[in-house]
Amino acid sequence: MQTVRQLDPLRSAIAELKRDGTVALVPTMGALHEGHLTLVREAKQRAAHVVASIFVNPRQFGPNEDLAKYPRQLLADQAKLEAEGVSLLWAPDVEAMYPAGYATNISVSGVSDGLCGESRPGHFDGVATVVCKLFNQVRPDLALFGEKDWQQLAVIRRMARDLDLTLPHVDAILGVPTVREADGLAMSSRNAYLSATDRANAAALPRAMQAAVAAIRGGSTIADAMTTLKAALLAAGFTSIDYAEVRDADSLEQITTPGDNPARLFVAARIGGTRLIDNIAT
Ligand code: PAF
């Protein structure tokens, strides 16, 4: 596996891979776990070459967020990607991604509003901007993203449609189901921040979400199910809840009574200073 850190060598390396076949892109911010490696494995099923990117994107972190402490472990990540048969790692530094004078921002309205868009203002502008750049830099046949960041996936799909960034593969922008720990907690690089106690208590999140979905399916109102869910999280040691909402799976519009269209339960909550998010089908 080759690692490139500048745009010119990236372009040459991509051109060479493309002479050989299709290219799937797996964008990441590093600190790779089984969720990322699942994306790589899915990518390998669909393309001749997998290109992974590792870039901790400052534009998607708010001023009081965890940019400085976000885990960075390039050597360990390289070994994991190499073992999975990734062809090329694109690992630019901030200067290579946003050279002096960089001035463009991509803002996707609608699906970016609400949920993490409300609790993390500007976050999805940062995501849309960097993913647009990654698509232009790598020009992949398809790109894969985890469904754990469901809203992010919706923002990226909207951005690609609106900016005519057509990815030729039939799967184009593919969402891959969330990978979970044995106790149900969704895998996330941020789980590494949790103390042993908070890590054990964090399993209350998927448990309370499953219970809420079961209650809604059993006839409870969404409002009552959300009240019970929030109480369960606070009782389990979560300190605050940014949101707990049911939304349409595609439009992300909020739903107050269950209907026929696919819907998902979205939760963001904090435990021991760490913000965890998750979403499941209702
Ligand atoms: O999901 C992530 O890791 C990031 O938001 C992404 C898509 C790599 C953009 O920085």
Tab-separated table of C-alpha atoms and ligand atoms in Angstrom:
chain	number	residue	atom	x	y	z
A	1	MET	CA	0.000	0.000	0.000
A	2	GLN	CA	1.306	3.393	-0.990
A	3	THR	CA	0.696	6.424	1.261
A	4	VAL	CA	0.600	9.835	-0.411
A	5	ARG	CA	0.415	13.183	1.359
A	6	GLN	CA	0.387	15.668	-1.520
A	7	LEU	CA	-2.049	16.226	-4.376
A	8	ASP	CA	0.329	15.742	-7.339
A	9	PRO	CA	1.518	12.264	-6.327
A	10	LEU	CA	-2.099	11.406	-5.477
A	11	ARG	CA	-3.211	12.262	-9.016
A	12	SER	CA	-0.446	10.125	-10.577
A	13	ALA	CA	-1.167	7.204	-8.248
A	14	ILE	CA	-4.926	7.400	-8.948
A	15	ALA	CA	-4.325	7.520	-12.722
A	16	GLU	CA	-2.246	4.364	-12.446
A	17	LEU	CA	-4.899	2.542	-10.383
A	18	LYS	CA	-7.598	3.567	-12.839
A	19	ARG	CA	-5.666	2.054	-15.744
A	20	ASP	CA	-6.078	-1.217	-13.865
A	21	GLY	CA	-9.785	-1.002	-12.942
A	22	THR	CA	-12.390	0.652	-10.762
A	23	VAL	CA	-11.652	2.625	-7.605
A	24	ALA	CA	-13.697	2.716	-4.395
A	25	LEU	CA	-13.082	5.500	-1.882
A	26	VAL	CA	-13.403	5.037	1.887
A	27	PRO	CA	-13.090	8.491	3.501
A	28	THR	CA	-12.137	8.451	7.194
A	29	MET	CA	-10.640	10.610	9.907
A	30	GLY	CA	-8.428	7.730	11.065
A	31	ALA	CA	-8.366	6.018	14.496
A	32	LEU	CA	-9.661	3.089	12.519
A	33	HIS	CA	-11.890	0.439	14.090
A	34	GLU	CA	-13.889	-2.519	12.859
A	35	GLY	CA	-16.568	-0.175	11.441
A	36	HIS	CA	-14.036	1.415	9.082
A	37	LEU	CA	-12.545	-1.963	8.167
A	38	THR	CA	-16.031	-3.198	7.284
A	39	LEU	CA	-16.315	-0.274	4.844
A	40	VAL	CA	-12.990	-1.328	3.313
A	41	ARG	CA	-14.154	-4.945	2.976
A	42	GLU	CA	-17.409	-3.845	1.341
A	43	ALA	CA	-15.410	-1.590	-0.978
A	44	LYS	CA	-13.152	-4.473	-1.983
A	45	GLN	CA	-16.204	-6.498	-3.040
A	46	ARG	CA	-17.178	-3.784	-5.475
A	47	ALA	CA	-14.006	-2.334	-6.989
A	48	ALA	CA	-10.600	-3.412	-8.250
A	49	HIS	CA	-8.870	-0.955	-5.908
A	50	VAL	CA	-9.702	0.622	-2.575
A	51	VAL	CA	-8.400	4.094	-1.803
A	52	ALA	CA	-8.761	5.107	1.855
A	53	SER	CA	-8.345	8.660	3.067
A	54	ILE	CA	-7.351	9.769	6.537
A	55	PHE	CA	-7.829	13.450	7.245
A	56	VAL	CA	-8.951	14.981	10.547
A	57	ASN	CA	-10.913	17.776	8.934
A	58	PRO	CA	-10.721	20.966	11.045
A	59	ARG	CA	-13.648	22.533	9.176
A	60	GLN	CA	-16.127	20.033	10.634
A	61	PHE	CA	-15.176	20.711	14.276
A	62	GLY	CA	-16.752	23.590	16.204
A	63	PRO	CA	-14.609	25.937	18.319
A	64	ASN	CA	-15.346	24.025	21.555
A	65	GLU	CA	-15.131	20.553	20.078
A	66	ASP	CA	-12.477	17.821	20.238
A	67	LEU	CA	-10.256	18.660	17.196
A	68	ALA	CA	-7.056	18.857	19.267
A	69	LYS	CA	-7.674	15.647	21.182
A	70	TYR	CA	-9.182	13.658	18.285
A	71	PRO	CA	-7.148	10.408	18.183
A	72	ARG	CA	-4.363	10.380	15.575
A	73	GLN	CA	-2.560	7.076	15.000
A	74	LEU	CA	-1.326	7.011	11.417
A	75	LEU	CA	1.155	4.135	11.796
A	76	ALA	CA	-1.417	1.802	13.359
A	77	ASP	CA	-4.014	2.845	10.778
A	78	GLN	CA	-1.608	2.216	7.895
A	79	ALA	CA	-0.957	-1.315	9.180
A	80	LYS	CA	-4.705	-2.035	9.406
A	81	LEU	CA	-5.397	-0.741	5.893
A	82	GLU	CA	-2.428	-2.610	4.454
A	83	ALA	CA	-3.668	-5.848	6.050
A	84	GLU	CA	-7.077	-5.298	4.393
A	85	GLY	CA	-5.493	-4.953	0.951
A	86	VAL	CA	-6.064	-1.227	0.468
A	87	SER	CA	-4.135	-0.037	-2.613
A	88	LEU	CA	-3.583	3.596	-1.699
A	89	LEU	CA	-3.836	5.792	1.390
A	90	TRP	CA	-4.477	9.496	0.851
A	91	ALA	CA	-3.354	11.254	4.038
A	92	PRO	CA	-2.971	14.956	3.327
A	93	ASP	CA	-2.039	17.459	5.997
A	94	VAL	CA	-4.215	20.534	6.547
A	95	GLU	CA	-2.031	22.661	4.255
A	96	ALA	CA	-2.399	20.168	1.374
A	97	MET	CA	-6.189	20.077	1.779
A	98	TYR	CA	-6.735	23.777	2.484
A	99	PRO	CA	-3.751	25.727	1.079
A	100	ALA	CA	-3.259	29.354	2.081
A	101	GLY	CA	-6.043	31.463	0.604
A	102	TYR	CA	-8.596	28.643	0.596
A	103	ALA	CA	-12.014	30.345	0.651
A	104	THR	CA	-14.797	28.005	-0.483
A	105	ASN	CA	-17.526	26.524	1.682
A	106	ILE	CA	-20.276	24.095	0.686
A	107	SER	CA	-23.500	24.379	2.618
A	108	VAL	CA	-26.344	21.909	2.092
A	109	SER	CA	-29.643	23.156	3.445
A	110	GLY	CA	-32.620	20.978	4.407
A	111	VAL	CA	-31.034	17.683	5.439
A	112	SER	CA	-28.300	19.559	7.330
A	113	ASP	CA	-30.853	21.332	9.510
A	114	GLY	CA	-31.839	19.802	12.849
A	115	LEU	CA	-30.230	16.883	14.703
A	116	CYS	CA	-26.408	17.233	14.563
A	117	GLY	CA	-26.800	20.275	12.299
A	118	GLU	CA	-28.459	22.080	15.195
A	119	SER	CA	-26.222	20.834	18.004
A	120	ARG	CA	-23.017	21.205	15.943
A	121	PRO	CA	-23.467	24.419	13.890
A	122	GLY	CA	-21.314	24.405	10.747
A	123	HIS	CA	-20.407	20.715	11.115
A	124	PHE	CA	-22.115	19.575	7.921
A	125	ASP	CA	-20.676	22.474	5.892
A	126	GLY	CA	-17.272	21.121	6.875
A	127	VAL	CA	-18.247	17.568	5.968
A	128	ALA	CA	-19.819	18.527	2.602
A	129	THR	CA	-16.820	20.689	1.720
A	130	VAL	CA	-14.174	18.077	2.469
A	131	VAL	CA	-16.107	15.200	0.894
A	132	CYS	CA	-16.646	17.250	-2.274
A	133	LYS	CA	-12.892	17.879	-2.363
A	134	LEU	CA	-12.143	14.191	-1.743
A	135	PHE	CA	-14.482	13.198	-4.590
A	136	ASN	CA	-12.739	15.659	-6.924
A	137	GLN	CA	-9.274	14.600	-5.798
A	138	VAL	CA	-9.816	10.836	-6.069
A	139	ARG	CA	-12.620	10.732	-8.674
A	140	PRO	CA	-13.818	7.375	-7.355
A	141	ASP	CA	-16.301	5.035	-9.035
A	142	LEU	CA	-18.041	4.708	-5.689
A	143	ALA	CA	-17.609	5.864	-2.105
A	144	LEU	CA	-18.656	4.171	1.115
A	145	PHE	CA	-19.822	5.692	4.406
A	146	GLY	CA	-21.125	4.227	7.665
A	147	GLU	CA	-24.844	4.463	8.391
A	148	LYS	CA	-23.989	5.392	11.986
A	149	ASP	CA	-23.646	8.917	10.560
A	150	TRP	CA	-27.005	8.679	8.771
A	151	GLN	CA	-27.509	12.434	8.536
A	152	GLN	CA	-23.978	12.856	7.161
A	153	LEU	CA	-24.792	10.281	4.471
A	154	ALA	CA	-27.949	12.211	3.541
A	155	VAL	CA	-25.965	15.466	3.352
A	156	ILE	CA	-23.285	13.878	1.139
A	157	ARG	CA	-25.864	12.345	-1.211
A	158	ARG	CA	-27.689	15.696	-1.517
A	159	MET	CA	-24.400	17.548	-2.112
A	160	ALA	CA	-23.317	15.070	-4.811
A	161	ARG	CA	-26.713	15.278	-6.563
A	162	ASP	CA	-26.832	19.066	-6.393
A	163	LEU	CA	-23.252	19.552	-7.639
A	164	ASP	CA	-23.511	16.890	-10.375
A	165	LEU	CA	-20.755	14.821	-8.808
A	166	THR	CA	-21.872	11.662	-10.569
A	167	LEU	CA	-20.127	8.527	-9.331
A	168	PRO	CA	-20.401	5.916	-12.102
A	169	HIS	CA	-20.740	2.712	-10.050
A	170	VAL	CA	-24.256	1.349	-9.526
A	171	ASP	CA	-23.785	1.714	-5.735
A	172	ALA	CA	-22.340	5.274	-6.138
A	173	ILE	CA	-22.579	6.563	-2.547
A	174	LEU	CA	-23.106	3.453	-0.475
A	175	GLY	CA	-24.230	3.427	3.159
A	176	VAL	CA	-22.964	0.456	5.168
A	177	PRO	CA	-24.869	-0.717	8.291
A	178	THR	CA	-23.469	0.295	11.673
A	179	VAL	CA	-21.004	-2.133	13.251
A	180	ARG	CA	-21.651	-2.665	16.979
A	181	GLU	CA	-19.712	-3.896	19.982
A	182	ALA	CA	-20.954	-7.084	21.705
A	183	ASP	CA	-23.137	-4.998	24.075
A	184	GLY	CA	-24.712	-3.085	21.191
A	185	LEU	CA	-22.753	0.185	21.411
A	186	ALA	CA	-22.115	1.550	17.916
A	187	MET	CA	-18.410	1.540	17.079
A	188	SER	CA	-16.901	5.014	17.016
A	189	SER	CA	-13.409	6.456	17.287
A	190	ARG	CA	-14.784	8.613	20.121
A	191	ASN	CA	-15.582	5.510	22.256
A	192	ALA	CA	-11.855	5.584	23.111
A	193	TYR	CA	-12.530	8.711	25.221
A	194	LEU	CA	-14.833	6.782	27.597
A	195	SER	CA	-13.665	5.704	31.069
A	196	ALA	CA	-14.305	2.038	31.925
A	197	THR	CA	-17.416	2.981	33.914
A	198	ASP	CA	-18.793	5.273	31.224
A	199	ARG	CA	-18.039	2.665	28.572
A	200	ALA	CA	-20.085	0.082	30.518
A	201	ASN	CA	-22.935	2.567	31.062
A	202	ALA	CA	-22.867	3.677	27.407
A	203	ALA	CA	-24.500	0.378	26.422
A	204	ALA	CA	-27.690	1.895	27.835
A	205	LEU	CA	-27.903	3.987	24.656
A	206	PRO	CA	-28.597	1.181	22.144
A	207	ARG	CA	-30.688	-0.629	24.801
A	208	ALA	CA	-32.908	2.402	25.414
A	209	MET	CA	-33.211	2.993	21.678
A	210	GLN	CA	-34.313	-0.597	21.028
A	211	ALA	CA	-36.818	-0.282	23.886
A	212	ALA	CA	-38.193	2.955	22.405
A	213	VAL	CA	-38.644	1.372	18.978
A	214	ALA	CA	-40.353	-1.639	20.567
A	215	ALA	CA	-42.676	0.709	22.487
A	216	ILE	CA	-43.585	2.670	19.329
A	217	ARG	CA	-44.222	-0.561	17.429
A	218	GLY	CA	-46.377	-1.665	20.358
A	219	GLY	CA	-48.559	1.441	20.080
A	220	SER	CA	-46.857	4.010	22.324
A	221	THR	CA	-46.807	7.589	21.079
A	222	ILE	CA	-43.421	8.788	19.821
A	223	ALA	CA	-43.484	11.569	22.444
A	224	ASP	CA	-43.978	9.087	25.322
A	225	ALA	CA	-41.292	6.750	23.948
A	226	MET	CA	-38.834	9.674	23.741
A	227	THR	CA	-39.610	10.723	27.319
A	228	THR	CA	-38.943	7.182	28.582
A	229	LEU	CA	-35.767	6.916	26.486
A	230	LYS	CA	-34.360	10.174	27.861
A	231	ALA	CA	-35.153	9.159	31.451
A	232	ALA	CA	-33.418	5.792	30.903
A	233	LEU	CA	-30.279	7.495	29.577
A	234	LEU	CA	-30.105	9.970	32.461
A	235	ALA	CA	-30.633	7.124	34.961
A	236	ALA	CA	-27.772	5.193	33.317
A	237	GLY	CA	-25.266	8.038	33.802
A	238	PHE	CA	-25.666	10.113	30.623
A	239	THR	CA	-25.376	13.769	31.590
A	240	SER	CA	-27.298	15.434	28.753
A	241	ILE	CA	-29.240	14.603	25.626
A	242	ASP	CA	-28.813	16.768	22.529
A	243	TYR	CA	-31.749	15.139	20.757
A	244	ALA	CA	-33.914	12.022	20.649
A	245	GLU	CA	-36.189	12.197	17.623
A	246	VAL	CA	-37.900	10.048	15.026
A	247	ARG	CA	-37.400	11.302	11.482
A	248	ASP	CA	-38.210	10.196	7.950
A	249	ALA	CA	-35.302	8.012	6.804
A	250	ASP	CA	-34.903	9.891	3.491
A	251	SER	CA	-36.067	13.485	3.953
A	252	LEU	CA	-35.045	13.569	7.632
A	253	GLU	CA	-38.234	15.494	8.394
A	254	GLN	CA	-39.393	15.031	11.965
A	255	ILE	CA	-42.221	12.544	12.544
A	256	THR	CA	-44.604	12.764	15.472
A	257	THR	CA	-46.889	9.846	14.551
A	258	PRO	CA	-45.722	6.614	12.912
A	259	GLY	CA	-46.618	6.416	9.200
A	260	ASP	CA	-45.945	4.135	6.242
A	261	ASN	CA	-42.611	5.591	5.117
A	262	PRO	CA	-39.354	4.214	6.553
A	263	ALA	CA	-38.366	6.193	9.636
A	264	ARG	CA	-35.439	6.151	12.044
A	265	LEU	CA	-34.838	7.014	15.651
A	266	PHE	CA	-31.882	9.407	16.063
A	267	VAL	CA	-30.180	10.098	19.401
A	268	ALA	CA	-27.189	12.172	20.474
A	269	ALA	CA	-26.285	12.128	24.156
A	270	ARG	CA	-23.293	12.869	26.346
A	271	ILE	CA	-21.647	10.635	28.909
A	272	GLY	CA	-18.523	11.688	30.835
A	273	GLY	CA	-17.997	14.591	28.414
A	274	THR	CA	-18.146	12.351	25.325
A	275	ARG	CA	-20.899	12.888	22.790
A	276	LEU	CA	-22.283	9.656	21.326
A	277	ILE	CA	-24.695	9.384	18.407
A	278	ASP	CA	-26.698	6.471	17.089
A	279	ASN	CA	-29.690	5.764	14.863
A	280	ILE	CA	-31.841	2.715	14.177
A	281	ALA	CA	-34.883	1.882	12.057
A	282	THR	CA	-38.239	2.262	13.807
B	1	PAF	O1	-17.305	10.242	8.939
B	1	PAF	C1	-16.158	10.730	8.934
B	1	PAF	O2	-15.192	10.103	9.365
B	1	PAF	C2	-15.949	12.128	8.379
B	1	PAF	O3	-17.020	12.949	8.667
B	1	PAF	C3	-15.635	12.145	6.871
B	1	PAF	C4	-16.795	11.594	6.057
B	1	PAF	C5	-14.382	11.322	6.602
B	1	PAF	C6	-15.384	13.586	6.418
B	1	PAF	O4	-14.342	14.156	7.118
